Short mmCIF file of C-alpha atoms in Angstrom, two decimals:
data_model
loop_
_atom_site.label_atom_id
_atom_site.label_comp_id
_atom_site.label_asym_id
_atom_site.label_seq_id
_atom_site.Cartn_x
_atom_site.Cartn_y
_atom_site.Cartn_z
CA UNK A 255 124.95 98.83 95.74
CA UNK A 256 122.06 101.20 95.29
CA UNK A 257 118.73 100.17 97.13
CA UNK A 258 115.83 101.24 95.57
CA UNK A 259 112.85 102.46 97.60
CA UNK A 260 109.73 101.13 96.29
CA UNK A 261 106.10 101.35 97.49
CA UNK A 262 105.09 104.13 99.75
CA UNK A 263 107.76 106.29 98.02
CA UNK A 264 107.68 105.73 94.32
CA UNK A 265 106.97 108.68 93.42
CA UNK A 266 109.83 110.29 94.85
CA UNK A 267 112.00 108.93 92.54
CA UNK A 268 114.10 108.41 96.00
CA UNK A 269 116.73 105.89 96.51
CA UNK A 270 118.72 105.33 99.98
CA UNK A 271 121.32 103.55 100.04
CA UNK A 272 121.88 103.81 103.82
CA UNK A 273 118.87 103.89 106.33
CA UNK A 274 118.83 104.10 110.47
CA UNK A 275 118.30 100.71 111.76
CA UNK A 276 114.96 100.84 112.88
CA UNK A 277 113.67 103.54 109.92
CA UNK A 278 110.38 102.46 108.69
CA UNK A 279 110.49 102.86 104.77
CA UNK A 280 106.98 102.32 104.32
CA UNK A 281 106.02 104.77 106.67
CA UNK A 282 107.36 107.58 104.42
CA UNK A 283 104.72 109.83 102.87
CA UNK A 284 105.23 110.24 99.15
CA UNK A 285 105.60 113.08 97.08
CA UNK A 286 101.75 113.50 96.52
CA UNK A 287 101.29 114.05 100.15
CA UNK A 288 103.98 115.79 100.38
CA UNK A 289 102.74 118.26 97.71
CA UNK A 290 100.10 119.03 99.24
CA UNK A 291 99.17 122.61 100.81
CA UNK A 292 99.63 123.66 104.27
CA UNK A 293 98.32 122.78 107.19
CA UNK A 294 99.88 118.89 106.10
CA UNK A 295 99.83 116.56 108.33
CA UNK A 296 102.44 114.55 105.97
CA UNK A 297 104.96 117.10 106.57
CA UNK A 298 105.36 115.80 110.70
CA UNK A 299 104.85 112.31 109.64
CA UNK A 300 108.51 112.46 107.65
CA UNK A 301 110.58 109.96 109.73
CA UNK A 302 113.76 111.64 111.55
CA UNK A 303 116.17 108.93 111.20
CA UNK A 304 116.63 108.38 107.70
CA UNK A 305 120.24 108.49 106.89
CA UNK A 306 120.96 108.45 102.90
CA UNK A 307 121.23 109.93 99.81
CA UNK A 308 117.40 110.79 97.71
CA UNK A 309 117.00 111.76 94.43
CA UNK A 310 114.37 115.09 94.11
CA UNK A 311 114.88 115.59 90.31
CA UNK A 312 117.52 114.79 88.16
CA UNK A 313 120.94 115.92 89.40
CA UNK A 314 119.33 116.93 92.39
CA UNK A 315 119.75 115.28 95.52
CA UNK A 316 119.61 115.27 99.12
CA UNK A 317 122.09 114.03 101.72
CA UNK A 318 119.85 113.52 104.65
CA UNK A 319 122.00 112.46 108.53
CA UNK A 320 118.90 112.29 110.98
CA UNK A 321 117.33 115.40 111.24
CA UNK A 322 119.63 117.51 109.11
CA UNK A 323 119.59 117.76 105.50
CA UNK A 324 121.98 119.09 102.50
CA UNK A 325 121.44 119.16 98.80
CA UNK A 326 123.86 118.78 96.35
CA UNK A 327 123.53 119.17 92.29
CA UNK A 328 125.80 116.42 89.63
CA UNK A 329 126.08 118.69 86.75
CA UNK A 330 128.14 116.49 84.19
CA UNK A 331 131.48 118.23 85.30
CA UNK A 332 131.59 118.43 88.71
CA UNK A 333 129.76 118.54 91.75
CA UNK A 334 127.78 121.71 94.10
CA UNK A 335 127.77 120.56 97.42
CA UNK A 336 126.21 121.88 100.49
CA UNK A 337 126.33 122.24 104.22
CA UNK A 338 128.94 119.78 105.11
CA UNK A 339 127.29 119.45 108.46
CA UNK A 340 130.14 118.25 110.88
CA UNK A 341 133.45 116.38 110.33
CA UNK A 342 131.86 112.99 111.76
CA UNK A 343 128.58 112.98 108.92
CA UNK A 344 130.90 115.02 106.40
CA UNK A 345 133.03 111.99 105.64
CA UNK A 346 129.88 109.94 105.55
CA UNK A 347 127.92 112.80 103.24
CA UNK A 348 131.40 112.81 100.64
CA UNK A 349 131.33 108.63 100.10
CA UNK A 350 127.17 109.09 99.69
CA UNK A 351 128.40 111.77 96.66
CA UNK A 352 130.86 109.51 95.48
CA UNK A 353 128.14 106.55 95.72
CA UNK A 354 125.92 108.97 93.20
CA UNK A 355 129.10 110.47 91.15
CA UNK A 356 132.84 110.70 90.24
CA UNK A 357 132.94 113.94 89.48
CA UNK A 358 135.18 116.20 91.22
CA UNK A 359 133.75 118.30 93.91
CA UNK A 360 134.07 121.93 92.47
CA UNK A 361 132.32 123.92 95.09
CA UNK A 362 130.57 123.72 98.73
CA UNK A 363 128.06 126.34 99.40
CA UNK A 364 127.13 127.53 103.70
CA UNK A 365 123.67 128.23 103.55
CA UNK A 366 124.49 130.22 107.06
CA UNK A 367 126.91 130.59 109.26
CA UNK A 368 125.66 128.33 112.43
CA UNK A 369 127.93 125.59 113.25
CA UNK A 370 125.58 122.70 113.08
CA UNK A 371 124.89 122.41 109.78
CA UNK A 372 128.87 123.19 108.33
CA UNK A 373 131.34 122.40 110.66
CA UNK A 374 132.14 119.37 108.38
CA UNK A 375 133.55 122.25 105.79
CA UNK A 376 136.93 121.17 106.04
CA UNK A 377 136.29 117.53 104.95
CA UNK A 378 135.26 119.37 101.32
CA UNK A 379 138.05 121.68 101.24
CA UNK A 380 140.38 118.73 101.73
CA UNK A 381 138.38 117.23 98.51
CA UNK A 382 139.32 120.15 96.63
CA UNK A 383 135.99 122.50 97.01
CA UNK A 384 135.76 126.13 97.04
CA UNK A 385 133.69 127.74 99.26
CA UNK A 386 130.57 129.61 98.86
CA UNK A 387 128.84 132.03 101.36
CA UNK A 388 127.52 135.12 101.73
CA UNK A 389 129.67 137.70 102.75
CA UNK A 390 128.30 138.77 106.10
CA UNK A 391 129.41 135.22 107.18
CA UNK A 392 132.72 136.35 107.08
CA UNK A 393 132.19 138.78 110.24
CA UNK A 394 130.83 136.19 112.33
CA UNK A 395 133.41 133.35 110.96
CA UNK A 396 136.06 135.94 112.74
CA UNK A 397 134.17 136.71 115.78
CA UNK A 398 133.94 133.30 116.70
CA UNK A 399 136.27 131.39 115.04
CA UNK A 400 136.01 127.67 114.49
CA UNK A 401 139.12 125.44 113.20
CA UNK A 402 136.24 122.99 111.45
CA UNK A 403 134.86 125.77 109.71
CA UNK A 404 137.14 127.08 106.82
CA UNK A 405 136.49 130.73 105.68
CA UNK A 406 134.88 131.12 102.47
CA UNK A 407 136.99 131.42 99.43
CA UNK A 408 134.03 133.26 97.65
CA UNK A 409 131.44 135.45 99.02
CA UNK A 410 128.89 137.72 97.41
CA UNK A 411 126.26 140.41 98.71
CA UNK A 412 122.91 139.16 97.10
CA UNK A 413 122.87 136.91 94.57
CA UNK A 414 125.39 134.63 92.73
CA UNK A 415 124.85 131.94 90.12
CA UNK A 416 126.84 128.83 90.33
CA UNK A 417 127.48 127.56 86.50
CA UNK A 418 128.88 124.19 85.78
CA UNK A 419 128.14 121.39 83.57
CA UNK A 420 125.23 123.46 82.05
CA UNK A 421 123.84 123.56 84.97
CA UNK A 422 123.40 126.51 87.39
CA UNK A 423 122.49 127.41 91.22
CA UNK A 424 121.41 130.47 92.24
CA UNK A 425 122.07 131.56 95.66
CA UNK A 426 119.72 134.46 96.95
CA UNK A 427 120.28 136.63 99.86
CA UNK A 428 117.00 138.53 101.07
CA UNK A 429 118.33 140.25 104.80
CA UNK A 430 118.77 139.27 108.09
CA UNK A 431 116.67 136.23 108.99
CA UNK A 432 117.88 133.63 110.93
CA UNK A 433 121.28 134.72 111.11
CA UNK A 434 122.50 137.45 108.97
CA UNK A 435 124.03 135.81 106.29
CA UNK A 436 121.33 132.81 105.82
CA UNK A 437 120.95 132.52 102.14
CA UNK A 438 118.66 130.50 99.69
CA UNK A 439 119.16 128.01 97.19
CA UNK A 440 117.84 127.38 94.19
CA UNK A 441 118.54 124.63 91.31
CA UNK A 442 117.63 125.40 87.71
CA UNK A 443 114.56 123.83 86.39
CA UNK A 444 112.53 123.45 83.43
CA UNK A 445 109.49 122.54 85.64
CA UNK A 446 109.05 119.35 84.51
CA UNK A 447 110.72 118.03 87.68
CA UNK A 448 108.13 119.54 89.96
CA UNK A 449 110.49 122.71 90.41
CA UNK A 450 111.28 125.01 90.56
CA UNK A 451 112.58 124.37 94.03
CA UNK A 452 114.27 126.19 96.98
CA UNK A 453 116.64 124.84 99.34
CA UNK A 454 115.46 126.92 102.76
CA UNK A 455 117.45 126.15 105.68
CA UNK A 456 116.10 126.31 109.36
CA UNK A 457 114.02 130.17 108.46
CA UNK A 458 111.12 126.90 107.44
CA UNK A 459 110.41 123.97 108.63
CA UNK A 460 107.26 122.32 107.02
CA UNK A 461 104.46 121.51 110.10
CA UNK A 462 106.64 122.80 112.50
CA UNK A 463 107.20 125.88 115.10
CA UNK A 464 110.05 127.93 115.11
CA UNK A 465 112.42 126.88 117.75
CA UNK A 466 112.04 127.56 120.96
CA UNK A 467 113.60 130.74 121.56
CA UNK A 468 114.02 131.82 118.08
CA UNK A 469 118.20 131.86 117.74
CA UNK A 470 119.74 134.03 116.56
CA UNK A 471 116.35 136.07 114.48
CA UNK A 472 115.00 139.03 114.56
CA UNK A 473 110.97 138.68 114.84
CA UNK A 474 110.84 141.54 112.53
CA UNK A 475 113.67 140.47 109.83
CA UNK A 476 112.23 136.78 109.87
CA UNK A 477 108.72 137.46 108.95
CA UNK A 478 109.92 140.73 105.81
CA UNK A 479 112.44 137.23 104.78
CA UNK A 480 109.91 135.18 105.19
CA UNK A 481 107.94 137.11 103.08
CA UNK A 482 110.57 137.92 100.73
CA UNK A 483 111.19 134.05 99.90
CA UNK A 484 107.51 133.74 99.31
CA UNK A 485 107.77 135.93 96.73
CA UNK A 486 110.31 134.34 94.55
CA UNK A 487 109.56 132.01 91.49
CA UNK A 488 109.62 128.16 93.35
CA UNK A 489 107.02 125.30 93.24
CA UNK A 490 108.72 123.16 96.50
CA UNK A 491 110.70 123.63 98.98
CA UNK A 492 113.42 121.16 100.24
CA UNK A 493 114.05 121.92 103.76
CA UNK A 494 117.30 121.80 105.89
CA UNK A 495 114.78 119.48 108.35
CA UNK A 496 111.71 117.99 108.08
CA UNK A 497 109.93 116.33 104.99
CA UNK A 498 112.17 116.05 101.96
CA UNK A 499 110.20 118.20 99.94
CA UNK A 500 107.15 120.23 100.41
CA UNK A 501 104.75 122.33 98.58
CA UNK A 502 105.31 125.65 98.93
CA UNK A 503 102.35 127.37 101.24
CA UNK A 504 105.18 125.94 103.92
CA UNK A 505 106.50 129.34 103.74
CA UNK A 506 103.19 131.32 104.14
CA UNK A 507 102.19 128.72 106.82
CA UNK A 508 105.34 130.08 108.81
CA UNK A 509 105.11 133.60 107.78
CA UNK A 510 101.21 133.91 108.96
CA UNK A 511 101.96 132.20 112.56
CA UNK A 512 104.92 134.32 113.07
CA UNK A 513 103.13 137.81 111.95
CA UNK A 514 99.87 136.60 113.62
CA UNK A 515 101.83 135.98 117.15
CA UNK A 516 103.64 139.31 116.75
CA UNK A 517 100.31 141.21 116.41
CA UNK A 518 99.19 139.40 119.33
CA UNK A 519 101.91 140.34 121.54
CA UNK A 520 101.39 144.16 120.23
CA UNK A 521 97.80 144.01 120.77
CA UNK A 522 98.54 142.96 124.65
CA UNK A 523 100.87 145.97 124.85
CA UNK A 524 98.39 148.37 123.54
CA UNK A 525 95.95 147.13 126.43
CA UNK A 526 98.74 147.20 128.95
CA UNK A 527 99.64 144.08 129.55
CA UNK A 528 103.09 142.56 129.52
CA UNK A 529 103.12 139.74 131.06
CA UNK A 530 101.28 137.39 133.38
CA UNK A 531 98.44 134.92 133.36
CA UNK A 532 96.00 137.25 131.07
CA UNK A 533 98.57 138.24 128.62
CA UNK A 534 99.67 134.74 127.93
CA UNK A 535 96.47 132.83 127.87
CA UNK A 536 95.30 135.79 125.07
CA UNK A 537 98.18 135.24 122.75
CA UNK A 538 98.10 131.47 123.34
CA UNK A 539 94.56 131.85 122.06
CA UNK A 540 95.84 134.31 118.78
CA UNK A 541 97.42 131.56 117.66
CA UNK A 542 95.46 128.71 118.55
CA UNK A 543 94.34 127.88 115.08
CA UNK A 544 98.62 126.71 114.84
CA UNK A 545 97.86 123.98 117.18
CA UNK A 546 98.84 121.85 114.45
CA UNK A 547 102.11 122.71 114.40
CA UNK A 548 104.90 119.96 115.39
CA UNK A 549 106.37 121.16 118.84
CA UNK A 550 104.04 124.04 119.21
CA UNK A 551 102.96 123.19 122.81
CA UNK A 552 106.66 122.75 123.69
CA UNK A 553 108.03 125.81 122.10
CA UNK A 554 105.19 128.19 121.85
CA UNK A 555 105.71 129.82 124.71
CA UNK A 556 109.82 130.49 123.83
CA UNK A 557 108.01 132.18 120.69
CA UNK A 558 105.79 134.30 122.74
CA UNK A 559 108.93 134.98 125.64
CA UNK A 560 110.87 135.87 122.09
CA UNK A 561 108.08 138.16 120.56
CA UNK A 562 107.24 140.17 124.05
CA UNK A 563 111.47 140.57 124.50
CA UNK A 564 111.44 142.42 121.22
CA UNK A 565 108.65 144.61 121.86
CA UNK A 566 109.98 145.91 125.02
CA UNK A 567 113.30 146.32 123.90
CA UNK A 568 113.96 146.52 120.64
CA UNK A 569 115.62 143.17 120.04
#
């Protein structure tokens, strides 16, 4: 049976029917906080353990497992899944679908090719999904080959619209990011939901630092895709971790610490320094007004390690 959330969460329109043990329902901010503009201290405050299936506007939900989420879209004849995660949550993600909707499952979209968020693929497959991705994910897919990650039975360069039901995705490539075949999502919408909105996987994470050490990105292709996203028509995003939803400045929150640490970095260069004690405690202080930031104290300093590699060679 379907629990509704009530409360804190209203106006979500969210409903869970499976929770962590110990998640605190109350303590979830709502979708007024959540819509509101970077820097948003709501955006940390979103609760890592939730485990469940929420409702962002009609036929548009989220499959949330901890601190990784997927979206899928009911359309009336079928269902567009997402990032099946890994076999052990994809099983779990397919009966929260089936908990929503009968409909068969008609296709299952890779927003990138990184194994944590769609080894599960196989799980769909066997449900009778096609797969989505872009087609550079195709090169890596055969570099490094994973038996839990089917190939794509459909790939595209930039753009492809998903069309079902009356209903429609659009998937958006914009370059290199994180990755080079990270792609965005993006559900039709009248705007009466609060849309539209953009699935963004791992290039955003609202309130938070980039990880660490940057995996797999480019400095200089994340911030132009960065950029790039910001420029599309959206009103939210829903993130592959973090808050549910969030307004959109998320993305220029992102894009302005990551171009504001690179010109940091570059400045220190200019005045020949590299490295050492002087050249870290002047970039720490460019982007001191981030301090906001979830995890920037930990990972901060992988950023600036990231940035400085870059500039002295050219990756």
């Amino acid at each position: 049976m379907k629990s509704m959330l009530t409360g804190a969460i209203t106006a979500l329109a969210f409903w869970v029917p499976a929770l962590a043990q110990d998640a605190d329902i109350m303590a979830v901010p709502d979708r007024a906080a959540l819509m509101q503009p970077a820097p948003n201290p709501a955006w940390t405050a979103w609760p890592r353990d939730l485990k469940g299936v929420m409702e962002i506007a009609p036929g548009v939900y989220t499959y949330e497992a901890g601190p990784i989420r997927a979206m899928f879209m009911v359309t009336g004849e079928g269902v567009i899944a997402t990032d099946p995660i890994s076999p052990e949550v994809a099983a779990d993600y397919l009966a929260a679908i089936r908990s929503v909707t009968d409909e068969p499952i008609k296709y299952l979209v890779y927003s990138h090719s990184h194994w944590d968020h769609i080894r599960g693929g196989q799980v769909f497959k066997d449900a009778g999904a096609e797969i989505v991705a872009q087609e550079n994910c195709v090169a890596a897919f055969t570099s490094v080959p994973n038996d839990e990650v089917p190939m794509p039975d459909i790939t595209f360069k930039d753009t492809l619209t998903l069309e079902l039901g009356g209903r429609s995705l659009e998937l958006i490539y914009v370059g290199p990011s994180h990755s080079d075949c990270l792609i965005f999502m993006r559900p039709d919408s009248d705007g009466s939901d609060g849309g539209p909105y953009l699935f963004v996987v791992d290039l955003v994470t609202p309130g938070g630092t980039p990880g660490a050490h940057m995996a797999d990105s480019q400095p200089h292709t994340y911030l132009a895709a960065l950029k790039a996203v910001d420029a599309l028509d959206f009103q939210a995003i829903i993130p592959g971790h973090g808050p549910a939803v969030a307004h959109r400045s998320a993305v220029g929150e992102r894009a302005r610490y990551l171009e504001t640490l690179m010109a940091a970095v570059r400045d220190e260069f200019a005045a020949g320094r590299r490295n050492g004690p002087e050249f870290e405690a002047n970039v720490r202080a460019a982007i001191s007004d981030f301090e906001h930031l979830s995890n920037f104290e930990a990972w901060s300093p992988g950023n600036i390690n990231r940035v400085r590699t870059f500039y002295t060679i050219g990756w």
